[in-house]
Short mmCIF file of C-alpha atoms in Angstrom, two decimals:
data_model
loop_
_atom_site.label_atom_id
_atom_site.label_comp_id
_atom_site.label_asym_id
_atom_site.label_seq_id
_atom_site.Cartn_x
_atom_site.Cartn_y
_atom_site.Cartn_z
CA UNK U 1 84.90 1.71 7.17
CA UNK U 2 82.38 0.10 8.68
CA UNK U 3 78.38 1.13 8.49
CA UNK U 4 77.23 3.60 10.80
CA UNK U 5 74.89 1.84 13.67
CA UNK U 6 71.69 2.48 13.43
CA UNK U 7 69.33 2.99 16.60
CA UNK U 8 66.30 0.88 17.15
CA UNK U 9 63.24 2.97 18.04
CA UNK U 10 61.54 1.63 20.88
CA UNK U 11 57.96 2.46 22.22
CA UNK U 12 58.78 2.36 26.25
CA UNK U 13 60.42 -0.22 28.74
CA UNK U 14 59.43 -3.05 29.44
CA UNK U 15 57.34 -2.59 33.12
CA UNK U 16 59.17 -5.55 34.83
CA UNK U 17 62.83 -7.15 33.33
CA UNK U 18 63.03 -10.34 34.66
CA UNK U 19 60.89 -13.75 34.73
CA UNK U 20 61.58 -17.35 35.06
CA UNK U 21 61.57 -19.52 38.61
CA UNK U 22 61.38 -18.26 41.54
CA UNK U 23 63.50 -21.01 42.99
CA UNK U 24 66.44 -20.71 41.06
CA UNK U 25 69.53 -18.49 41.95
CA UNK U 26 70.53 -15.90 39.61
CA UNK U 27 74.43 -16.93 38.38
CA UNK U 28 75.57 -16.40 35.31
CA UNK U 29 75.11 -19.93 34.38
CA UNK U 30 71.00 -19.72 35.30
CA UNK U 31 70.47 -16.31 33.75
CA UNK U 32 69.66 -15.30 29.81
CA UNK U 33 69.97 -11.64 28.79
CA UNK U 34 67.47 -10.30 26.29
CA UNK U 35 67.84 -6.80 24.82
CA UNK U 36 65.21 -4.47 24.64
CA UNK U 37 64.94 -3.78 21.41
CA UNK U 38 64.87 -8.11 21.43
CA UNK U 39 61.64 -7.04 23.83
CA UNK U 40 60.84 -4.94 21.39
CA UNK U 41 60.50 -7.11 18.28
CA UNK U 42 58.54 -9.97 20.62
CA UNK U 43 56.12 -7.19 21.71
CA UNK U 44 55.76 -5.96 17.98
CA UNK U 45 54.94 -8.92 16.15
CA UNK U 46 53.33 -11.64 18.75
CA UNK U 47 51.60 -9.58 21.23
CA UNK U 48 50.59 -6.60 18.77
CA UNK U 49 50.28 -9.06 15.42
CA UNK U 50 52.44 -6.68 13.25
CA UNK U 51 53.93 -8.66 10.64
CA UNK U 52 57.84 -7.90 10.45
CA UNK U 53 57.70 -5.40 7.93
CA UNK U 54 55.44 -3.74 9.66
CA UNK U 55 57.30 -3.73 12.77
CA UNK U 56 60.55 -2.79 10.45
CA UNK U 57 59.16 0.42 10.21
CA UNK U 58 58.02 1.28 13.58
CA UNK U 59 61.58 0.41 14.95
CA UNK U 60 63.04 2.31 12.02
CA UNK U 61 65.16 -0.30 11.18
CA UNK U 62 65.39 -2.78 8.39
CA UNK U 63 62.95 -5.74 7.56
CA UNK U 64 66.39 -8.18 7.93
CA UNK U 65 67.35 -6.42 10.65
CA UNK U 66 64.09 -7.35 12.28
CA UNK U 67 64.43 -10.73 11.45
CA UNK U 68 67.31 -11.22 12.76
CA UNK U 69 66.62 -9.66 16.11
CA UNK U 70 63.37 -11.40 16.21
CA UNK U 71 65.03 -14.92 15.71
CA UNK U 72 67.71 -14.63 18.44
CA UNK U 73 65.02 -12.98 20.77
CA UNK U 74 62.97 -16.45 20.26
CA UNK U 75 65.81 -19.13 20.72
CA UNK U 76 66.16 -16.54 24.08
CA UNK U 77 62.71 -17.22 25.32
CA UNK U 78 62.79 -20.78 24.33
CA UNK U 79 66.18 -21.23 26.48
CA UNK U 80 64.37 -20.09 28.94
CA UNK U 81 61.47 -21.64 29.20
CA UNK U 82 62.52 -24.93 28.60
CA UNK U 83 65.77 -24.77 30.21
CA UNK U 84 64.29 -22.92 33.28
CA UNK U 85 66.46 -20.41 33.73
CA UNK U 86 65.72 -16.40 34.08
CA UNK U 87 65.00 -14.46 31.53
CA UNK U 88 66.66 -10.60 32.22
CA UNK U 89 65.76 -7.59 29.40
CA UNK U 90 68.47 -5.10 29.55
CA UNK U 91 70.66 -2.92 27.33
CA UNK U 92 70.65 -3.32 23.34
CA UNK U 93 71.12 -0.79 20.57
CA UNK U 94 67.92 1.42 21.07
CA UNK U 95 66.28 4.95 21.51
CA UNK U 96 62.74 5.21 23.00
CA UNK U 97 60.55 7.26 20.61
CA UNK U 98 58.64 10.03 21.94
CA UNK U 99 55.35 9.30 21.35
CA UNK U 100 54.86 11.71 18.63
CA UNK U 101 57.02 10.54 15.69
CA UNK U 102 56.38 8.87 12.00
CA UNK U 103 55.34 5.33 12.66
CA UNK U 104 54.17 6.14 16.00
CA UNK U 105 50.52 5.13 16.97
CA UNK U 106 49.33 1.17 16.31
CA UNK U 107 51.74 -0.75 18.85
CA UNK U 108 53.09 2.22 20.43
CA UNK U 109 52.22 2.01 24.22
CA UNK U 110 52.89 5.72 24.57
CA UNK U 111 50.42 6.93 22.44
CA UNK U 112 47.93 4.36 23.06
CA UNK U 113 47.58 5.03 26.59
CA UNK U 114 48.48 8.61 25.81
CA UNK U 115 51.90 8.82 27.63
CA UNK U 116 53.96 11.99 26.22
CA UNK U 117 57.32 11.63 26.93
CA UNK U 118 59.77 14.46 25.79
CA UNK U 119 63.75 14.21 25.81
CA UNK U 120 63.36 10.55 26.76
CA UNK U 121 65.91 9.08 24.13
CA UNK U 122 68.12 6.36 25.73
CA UNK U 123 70.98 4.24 24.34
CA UNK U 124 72.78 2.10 26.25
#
């Protein structure tokens, strides 16, 4: 039987989901989808400076787990920049915290701007 999935905790959305050119159109072909909890990890450890385990614990997930995520997030950003082709967060295996949890605090939005969600768990 296979493991139970485990939910990625997730500070709050990201406040716009798509970037790249402005001039190109958006096919299948000329789009890359990142997940959130992908936006997450990218968030976490290079805008924030947690190391993985670090961030690990703040998603409540796994320091592999992490690493994985964090590695296809990357070759995701890279496609895009390079390739020039739009970059669309959406959907992934996640729950936004509430603010008030264990592991909450350093490099979570909510609490740092003091944002108080309640009952805003998501999973797509």
């Amino acid at each position: 039987m296979p493991r139970p999935m485990k939910w990625r905790k997730v500070c709050c959305l990201p406040e716009r989901n798509r970037f790249g050119p402005l001039d190109t159109s958006l096919d299948e072909k000329n789009i890359i989808k990142m997940t959130v909890d992908e936006y997450e990890t990218i968030r976490l450890i290079d805008l924030e400076g947690f190391t993985q385990e670090e961030c690990a614990k703040q998603m409540n997930v796994a320091r592999t787990t992490v690493q994985g995520i964090y590695v296809e997030a990357r070759k995701k950003l890279a496609e895009s920049l390079v390739n020039g082709k739009v970059l669309l967060i959406e959907g992934g295996e996640y729950r936004l915290c509430d603010g008030l949890g264990n592991g909450c605090g350093r490099g979570c939005r909510r609490h740092r701007h003091g944002w108080r969600f309640i009952g805003s768990d998501r999973g797509d």
